[in-house]
PDB file of C-alpha atoms in Angstrom:
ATOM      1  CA  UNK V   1     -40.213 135.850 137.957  1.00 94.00           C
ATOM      2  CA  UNK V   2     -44.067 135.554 137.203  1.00 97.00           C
ATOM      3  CA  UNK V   3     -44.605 133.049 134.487  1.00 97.00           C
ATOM      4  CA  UNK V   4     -47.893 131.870 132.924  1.00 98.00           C
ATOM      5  CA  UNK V   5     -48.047 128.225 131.028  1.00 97.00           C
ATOM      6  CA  UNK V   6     -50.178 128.464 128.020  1.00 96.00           C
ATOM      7  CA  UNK V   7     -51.039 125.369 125.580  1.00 94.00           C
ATOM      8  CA  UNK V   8     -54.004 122.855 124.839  1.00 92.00           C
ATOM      9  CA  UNK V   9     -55.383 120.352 126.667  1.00 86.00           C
ATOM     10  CA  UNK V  10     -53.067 117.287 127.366  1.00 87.00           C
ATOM     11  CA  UNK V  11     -50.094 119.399 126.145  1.00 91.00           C
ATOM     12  CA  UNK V  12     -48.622 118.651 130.016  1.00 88.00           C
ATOM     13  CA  UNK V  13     -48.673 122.166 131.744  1.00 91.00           C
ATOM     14  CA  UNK V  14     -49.301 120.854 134.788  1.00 87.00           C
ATOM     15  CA  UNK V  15     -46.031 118.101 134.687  1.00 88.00           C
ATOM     16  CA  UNK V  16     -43.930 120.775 133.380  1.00 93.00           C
ATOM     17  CA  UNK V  17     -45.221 123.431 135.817  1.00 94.00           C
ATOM     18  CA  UNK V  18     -44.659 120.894 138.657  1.00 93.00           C
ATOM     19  CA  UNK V  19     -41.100 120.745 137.411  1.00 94.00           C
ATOM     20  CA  UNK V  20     -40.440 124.472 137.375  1.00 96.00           C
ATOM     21  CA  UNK V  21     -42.068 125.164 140.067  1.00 96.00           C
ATOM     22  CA  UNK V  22     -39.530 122.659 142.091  1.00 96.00           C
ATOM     23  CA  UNK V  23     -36.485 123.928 139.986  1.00 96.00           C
ATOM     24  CA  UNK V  24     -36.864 127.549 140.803  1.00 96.00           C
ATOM     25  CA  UNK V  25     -38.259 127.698 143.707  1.00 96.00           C
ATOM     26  CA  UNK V  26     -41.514 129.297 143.303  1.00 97.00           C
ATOM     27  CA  UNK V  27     -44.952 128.309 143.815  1.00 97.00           C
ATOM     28  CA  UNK V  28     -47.262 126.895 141.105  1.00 96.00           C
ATOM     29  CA  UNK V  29     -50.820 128.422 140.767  1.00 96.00           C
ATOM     30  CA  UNK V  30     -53.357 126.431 138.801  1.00 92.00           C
ATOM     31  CA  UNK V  31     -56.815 127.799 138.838  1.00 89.00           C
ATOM     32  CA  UNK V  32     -58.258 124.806 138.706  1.00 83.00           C
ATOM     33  CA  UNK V  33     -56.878 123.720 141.983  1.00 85.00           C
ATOM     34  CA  UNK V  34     -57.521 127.104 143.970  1.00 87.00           C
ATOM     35  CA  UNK V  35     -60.925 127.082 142.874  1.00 85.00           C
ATOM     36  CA  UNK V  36     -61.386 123.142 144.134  1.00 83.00           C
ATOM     37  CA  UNK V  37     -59.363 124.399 147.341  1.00 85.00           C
ATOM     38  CA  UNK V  38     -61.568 127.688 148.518  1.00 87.00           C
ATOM     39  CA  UNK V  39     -62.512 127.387 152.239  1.00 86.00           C
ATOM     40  CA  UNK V  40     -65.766 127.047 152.730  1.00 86.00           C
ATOM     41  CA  UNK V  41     -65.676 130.497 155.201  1.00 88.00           C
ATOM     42  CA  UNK V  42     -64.746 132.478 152.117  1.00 88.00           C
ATOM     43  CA  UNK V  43     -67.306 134.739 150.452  1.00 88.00           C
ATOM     44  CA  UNK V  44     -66.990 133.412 147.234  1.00 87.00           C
ATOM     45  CA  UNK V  45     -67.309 129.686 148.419  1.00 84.00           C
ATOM     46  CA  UNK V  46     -70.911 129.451 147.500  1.00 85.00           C
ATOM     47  CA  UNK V  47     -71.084 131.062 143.831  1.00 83.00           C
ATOM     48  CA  UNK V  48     -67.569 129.871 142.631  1.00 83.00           C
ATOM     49  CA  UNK V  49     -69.026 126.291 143.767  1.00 78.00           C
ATOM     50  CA  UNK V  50     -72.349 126.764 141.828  1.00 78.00           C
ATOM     51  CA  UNK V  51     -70.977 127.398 139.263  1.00 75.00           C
ATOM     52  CA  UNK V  52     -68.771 124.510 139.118  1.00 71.00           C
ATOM     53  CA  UNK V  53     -71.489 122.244 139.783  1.00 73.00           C
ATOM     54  CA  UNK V  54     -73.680 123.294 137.311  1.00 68.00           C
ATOM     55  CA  UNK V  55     -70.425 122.890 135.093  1.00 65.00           C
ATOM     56  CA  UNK V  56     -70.231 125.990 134.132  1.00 66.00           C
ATOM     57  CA  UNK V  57     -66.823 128.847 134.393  1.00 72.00           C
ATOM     58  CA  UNK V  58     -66.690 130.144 136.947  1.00 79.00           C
ATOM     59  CA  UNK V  59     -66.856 134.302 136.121  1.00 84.00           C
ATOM     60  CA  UNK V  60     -63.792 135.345 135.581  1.00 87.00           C
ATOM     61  CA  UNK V  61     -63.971 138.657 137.938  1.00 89.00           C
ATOM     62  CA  UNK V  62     -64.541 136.566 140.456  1.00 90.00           C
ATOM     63  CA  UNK V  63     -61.603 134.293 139.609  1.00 92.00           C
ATOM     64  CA  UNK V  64     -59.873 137.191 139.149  1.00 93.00           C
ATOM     65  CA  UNK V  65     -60.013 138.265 142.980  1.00 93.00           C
ATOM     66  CA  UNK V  66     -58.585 134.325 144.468  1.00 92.00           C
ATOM     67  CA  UNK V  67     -55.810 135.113 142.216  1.00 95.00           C
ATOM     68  CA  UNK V  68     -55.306 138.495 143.550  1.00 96.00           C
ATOM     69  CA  UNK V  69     -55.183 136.800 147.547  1.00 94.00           C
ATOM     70  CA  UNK V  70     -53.520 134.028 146.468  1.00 95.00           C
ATOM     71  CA  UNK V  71     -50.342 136.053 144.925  1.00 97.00           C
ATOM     72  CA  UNK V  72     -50.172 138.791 147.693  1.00 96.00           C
ATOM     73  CA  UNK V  73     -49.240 135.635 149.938  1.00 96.00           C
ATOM     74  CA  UNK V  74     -45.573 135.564 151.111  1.00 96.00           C
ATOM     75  CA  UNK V  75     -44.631 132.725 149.129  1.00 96.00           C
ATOM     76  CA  UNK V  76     -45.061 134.697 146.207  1.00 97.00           C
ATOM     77  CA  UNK V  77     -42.761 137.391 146.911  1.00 96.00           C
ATOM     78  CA  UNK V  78     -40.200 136.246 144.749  1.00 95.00           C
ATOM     79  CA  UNK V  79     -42.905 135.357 141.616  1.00 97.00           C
ATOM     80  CA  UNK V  80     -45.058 132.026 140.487  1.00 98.00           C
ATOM     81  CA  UNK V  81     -46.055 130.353 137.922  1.00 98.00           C
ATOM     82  CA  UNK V  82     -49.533 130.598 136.760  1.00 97.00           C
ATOM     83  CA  UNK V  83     -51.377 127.744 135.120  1.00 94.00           C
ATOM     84  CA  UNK V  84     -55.208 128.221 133.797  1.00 89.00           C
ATOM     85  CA  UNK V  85     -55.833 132.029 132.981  1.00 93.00           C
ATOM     86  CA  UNK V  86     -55.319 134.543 130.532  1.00 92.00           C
ATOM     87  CA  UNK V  87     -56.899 132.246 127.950  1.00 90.00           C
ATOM     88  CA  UNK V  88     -59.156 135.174 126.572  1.00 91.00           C
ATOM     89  CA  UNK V  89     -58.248 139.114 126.830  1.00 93.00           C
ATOM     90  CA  UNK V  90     -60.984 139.315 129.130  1.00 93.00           C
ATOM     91  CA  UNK V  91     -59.013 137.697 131.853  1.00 94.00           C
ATOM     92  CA  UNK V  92     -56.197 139.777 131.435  1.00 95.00           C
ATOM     93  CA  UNK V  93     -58.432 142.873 131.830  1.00 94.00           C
ATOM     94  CA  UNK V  94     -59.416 141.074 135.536  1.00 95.00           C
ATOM     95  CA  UNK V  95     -55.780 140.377 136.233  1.00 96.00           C
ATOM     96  CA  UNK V  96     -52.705 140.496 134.503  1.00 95.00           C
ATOM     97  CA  UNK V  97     -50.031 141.076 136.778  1.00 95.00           C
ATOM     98  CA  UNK V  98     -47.041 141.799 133.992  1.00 95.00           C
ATOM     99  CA  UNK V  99     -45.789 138.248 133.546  1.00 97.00           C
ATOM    100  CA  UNK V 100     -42.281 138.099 132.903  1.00 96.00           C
ATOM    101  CA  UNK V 101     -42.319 135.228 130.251  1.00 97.00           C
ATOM    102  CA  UNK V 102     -45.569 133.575 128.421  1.00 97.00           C
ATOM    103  CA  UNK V 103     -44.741 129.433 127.834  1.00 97.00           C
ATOM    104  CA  UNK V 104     -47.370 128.094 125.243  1.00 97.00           C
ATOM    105  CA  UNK V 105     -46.628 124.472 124.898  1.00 96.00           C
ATOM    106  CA  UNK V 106     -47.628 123.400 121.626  1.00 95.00           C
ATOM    107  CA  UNK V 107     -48.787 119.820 120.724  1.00 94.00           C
ATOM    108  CA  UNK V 108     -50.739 118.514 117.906  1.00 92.00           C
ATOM    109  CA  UNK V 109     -54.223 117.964 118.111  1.00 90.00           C
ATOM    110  CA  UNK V 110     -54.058 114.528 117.133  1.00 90.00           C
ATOM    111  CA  UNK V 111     -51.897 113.890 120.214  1.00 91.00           C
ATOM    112  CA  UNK V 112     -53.761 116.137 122.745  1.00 90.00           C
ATOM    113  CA  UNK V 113     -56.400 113.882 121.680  1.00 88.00           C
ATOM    114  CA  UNK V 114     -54.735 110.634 122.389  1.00 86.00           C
ATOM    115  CA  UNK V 115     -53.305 111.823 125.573  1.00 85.00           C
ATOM    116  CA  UNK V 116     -56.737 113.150 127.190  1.00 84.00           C
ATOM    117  CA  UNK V 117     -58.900 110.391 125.524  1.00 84.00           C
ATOM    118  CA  UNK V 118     -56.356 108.043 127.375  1.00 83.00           C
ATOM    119  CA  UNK V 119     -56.683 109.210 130.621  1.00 81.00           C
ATOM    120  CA  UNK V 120     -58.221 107.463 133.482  1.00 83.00           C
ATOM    121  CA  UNK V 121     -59.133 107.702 136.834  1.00 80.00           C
ATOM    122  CA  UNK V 122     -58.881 104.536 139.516  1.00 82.00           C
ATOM    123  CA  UNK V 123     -61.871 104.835 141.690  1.00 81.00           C
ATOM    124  CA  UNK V 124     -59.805 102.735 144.338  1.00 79.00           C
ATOM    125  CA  UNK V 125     -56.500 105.565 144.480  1.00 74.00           C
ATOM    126  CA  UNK V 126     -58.513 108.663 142.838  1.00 74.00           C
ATOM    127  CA  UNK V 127     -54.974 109.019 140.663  1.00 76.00           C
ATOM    128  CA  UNK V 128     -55.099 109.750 137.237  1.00 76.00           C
ATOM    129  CA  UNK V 129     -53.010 106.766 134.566  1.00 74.00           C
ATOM    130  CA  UNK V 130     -53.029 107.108 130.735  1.00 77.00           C
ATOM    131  CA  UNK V 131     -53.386 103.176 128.798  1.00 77.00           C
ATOM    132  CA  UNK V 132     -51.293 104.862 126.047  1.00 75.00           C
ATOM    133  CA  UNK V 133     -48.115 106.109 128.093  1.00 69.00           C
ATOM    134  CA  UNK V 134     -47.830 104.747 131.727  1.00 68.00           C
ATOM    135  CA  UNK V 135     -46.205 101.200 131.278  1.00 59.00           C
ATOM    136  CA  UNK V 136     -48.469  98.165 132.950  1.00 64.00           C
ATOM    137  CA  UNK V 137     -46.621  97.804 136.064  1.00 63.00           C
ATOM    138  CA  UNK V 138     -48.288 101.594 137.034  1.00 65.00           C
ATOM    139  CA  UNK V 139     -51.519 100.705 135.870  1.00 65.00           C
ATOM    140  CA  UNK V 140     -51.535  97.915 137.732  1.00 72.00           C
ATOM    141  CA  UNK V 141     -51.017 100.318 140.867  1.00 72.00           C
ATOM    142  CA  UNK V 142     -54.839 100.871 140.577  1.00 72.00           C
ATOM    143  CA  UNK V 143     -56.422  98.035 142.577  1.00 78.00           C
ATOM    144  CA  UNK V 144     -60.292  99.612 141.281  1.00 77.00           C
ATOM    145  CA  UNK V 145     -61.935  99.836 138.216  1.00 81.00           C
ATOM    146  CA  UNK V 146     -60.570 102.713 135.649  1.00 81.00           C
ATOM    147  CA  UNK V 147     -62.848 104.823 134.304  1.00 85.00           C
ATOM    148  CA  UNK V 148     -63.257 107.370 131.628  1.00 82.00           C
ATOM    149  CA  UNK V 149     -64.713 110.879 132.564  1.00 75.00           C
ATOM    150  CA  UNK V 150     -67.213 112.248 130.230  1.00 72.00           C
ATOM    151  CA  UNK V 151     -65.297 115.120 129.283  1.00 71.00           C
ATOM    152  CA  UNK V 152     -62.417 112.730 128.090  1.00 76.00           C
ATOM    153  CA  UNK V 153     -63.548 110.972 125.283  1.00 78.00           C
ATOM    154  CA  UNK V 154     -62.467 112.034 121.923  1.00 81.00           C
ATOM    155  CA  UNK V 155     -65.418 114.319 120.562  1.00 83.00           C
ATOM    156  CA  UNK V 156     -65.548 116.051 123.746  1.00 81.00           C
ATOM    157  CA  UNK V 157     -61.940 116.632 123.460  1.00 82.00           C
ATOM    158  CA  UNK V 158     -62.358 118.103 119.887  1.00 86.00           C
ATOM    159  CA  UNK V 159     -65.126 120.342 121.282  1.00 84.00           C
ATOM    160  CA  UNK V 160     -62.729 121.761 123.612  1.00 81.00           C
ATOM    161  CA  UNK V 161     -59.666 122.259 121.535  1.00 87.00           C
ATOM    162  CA  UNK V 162     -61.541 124.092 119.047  1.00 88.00           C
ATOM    163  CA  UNK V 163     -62.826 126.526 121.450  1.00 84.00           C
ATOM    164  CA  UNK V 164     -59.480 126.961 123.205  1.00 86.00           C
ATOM    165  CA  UNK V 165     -57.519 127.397 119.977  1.00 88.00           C
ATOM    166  CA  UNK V 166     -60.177 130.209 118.736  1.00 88.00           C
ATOM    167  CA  UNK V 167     -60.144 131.779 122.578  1.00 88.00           C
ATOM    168  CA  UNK V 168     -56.722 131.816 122.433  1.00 91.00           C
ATOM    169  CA  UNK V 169     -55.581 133.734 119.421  1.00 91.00           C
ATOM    170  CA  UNK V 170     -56.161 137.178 120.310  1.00 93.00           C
ATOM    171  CA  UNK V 171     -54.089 136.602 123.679  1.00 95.00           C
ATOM    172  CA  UNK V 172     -51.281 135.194 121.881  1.00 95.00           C
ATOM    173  CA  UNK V 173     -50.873 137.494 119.514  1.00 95.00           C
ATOM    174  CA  UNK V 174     -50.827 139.846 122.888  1.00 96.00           C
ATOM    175  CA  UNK V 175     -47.728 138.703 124.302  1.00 97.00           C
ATOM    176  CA  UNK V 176     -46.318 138.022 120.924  1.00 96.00           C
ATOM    177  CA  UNK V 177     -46.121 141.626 120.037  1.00 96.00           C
ATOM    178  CA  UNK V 178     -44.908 142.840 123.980  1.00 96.00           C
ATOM    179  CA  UNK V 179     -41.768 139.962 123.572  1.00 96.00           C
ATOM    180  CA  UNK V 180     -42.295 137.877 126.481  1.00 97.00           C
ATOM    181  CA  UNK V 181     -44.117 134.571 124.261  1.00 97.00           C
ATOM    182  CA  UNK V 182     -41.682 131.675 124.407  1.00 97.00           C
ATOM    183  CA  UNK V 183     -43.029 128.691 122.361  1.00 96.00           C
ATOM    184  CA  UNK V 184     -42.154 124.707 123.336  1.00 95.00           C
ATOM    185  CA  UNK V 185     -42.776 121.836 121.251  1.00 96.00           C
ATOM    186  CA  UNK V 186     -44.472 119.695 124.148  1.00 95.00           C
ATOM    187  CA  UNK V 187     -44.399 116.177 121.983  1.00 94.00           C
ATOM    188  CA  UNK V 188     -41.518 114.960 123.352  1.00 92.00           C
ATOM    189  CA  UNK V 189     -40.764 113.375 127.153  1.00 89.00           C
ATOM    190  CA  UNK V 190     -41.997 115.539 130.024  1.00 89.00           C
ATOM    191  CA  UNK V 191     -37.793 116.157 130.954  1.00 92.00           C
ATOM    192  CA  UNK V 192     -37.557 116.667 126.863  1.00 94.00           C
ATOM    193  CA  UNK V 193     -39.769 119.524 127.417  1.00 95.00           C
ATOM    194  CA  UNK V 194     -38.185 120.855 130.899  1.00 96.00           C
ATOM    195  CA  UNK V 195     -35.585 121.076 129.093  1.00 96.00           C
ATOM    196  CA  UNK V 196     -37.215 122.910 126.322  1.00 97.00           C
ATOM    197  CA  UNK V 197     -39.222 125.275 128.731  1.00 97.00           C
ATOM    198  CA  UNK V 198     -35.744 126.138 130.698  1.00 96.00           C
ATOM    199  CA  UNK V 199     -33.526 126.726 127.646  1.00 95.00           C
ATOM    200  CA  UNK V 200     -36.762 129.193 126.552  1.00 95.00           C
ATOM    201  CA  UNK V 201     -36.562 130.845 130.181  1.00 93.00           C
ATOM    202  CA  UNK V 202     -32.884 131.930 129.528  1.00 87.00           C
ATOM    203  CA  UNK V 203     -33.288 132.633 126.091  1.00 67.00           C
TER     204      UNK V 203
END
């Protein structure tokens, strides 16, 4: 089964990807990650990483061909699921494999914004806590100073949301009309919305 994850910032894709991924036995993909991962022997090392310095996307061709490698491994044979692509038509035309099922997890923006704008990073651990969510007993796991990335504060995070929700709308409407989008309210518990995202799966 080849699944993609779809859904705003903060909406938990990666949690509830982590949780599939265990549950049925086949890999997750997140772009993000591959990119961060690319050996440094690979031909694309030195533009992908560029362009992620500069902090700018990486071009989506180019993307396009890690996914390509990355599910032709064996570990894919029996599908994946795909976090971080297909968020503009464009991608799709790069590499759309013929996903089985399309999860969009939908939060409000009000608490995408609470859940990134919480977010910090210990600089003792490198792990990533939320102040509105993880009780104090975690946060006191961090034994260095937590700190806010740039990206994370609550204008940047409108920023963002407003250009995924316009990218977005063509490609949803996409796998709307071939049958395969699923939609899951993702406000409630990370195993609220397992649940959610496996009852969808069946459905």
């Amino acid at each position: 089964m080849k699944i993609l994850l779809m859904g705003p910032q903060g909406c938990g894709k990666g949690t509830i990807g982590e949780m599939l991924s265990q549950r049925l036995g086949i890999p997750l993909i997140g772009v993000g990650q591959l990119l961060r991962d690319i050996p440094q022997t690979h031909p694309l090392y030195t533009e992908l990483h560029e362009a992620m310095d500069k902090g700018i996307l990486a071009p989506n061709d180019k993307v396009a061909q890690l996914l390509k490698e990355r599910t032709s491994l064996l570990d894919c044979n029996n599908g994946y699921i795909l976090d971080g692509w297909g968020r503009q038509i464009s991608d799709l035309e790069q590499f759309n494999p013929g996903f089985d099922v399309v999860l969009n997890i939908s939060i409000s923006e009000g608490t995408s914004i609470k859940r990134i704008s919480g977010r910090r990073m210990c600089t003792s651990n490198g792990k990533i806590y939320n102040i509105y969510t993880l009780p104090k007993e975690m946060l006191a796991e961090c034994k260095g100073e937590l700190v806010q990335r740039s990206d994370d504060t609550e204008e940047a995070v409108k920023t963002r949301l407003s250009i995924y929700y316009s990218e977005t709308q063509e490609v949803l409407a996409y796998f709307r009309e071939k049958g395969i989008l699923r939609e899951i309210d993702g406000e409630g518990t990370p195993d609220e919305v397992f649940d959610l995202a496996l009852k969808a799966l069946n459905s």
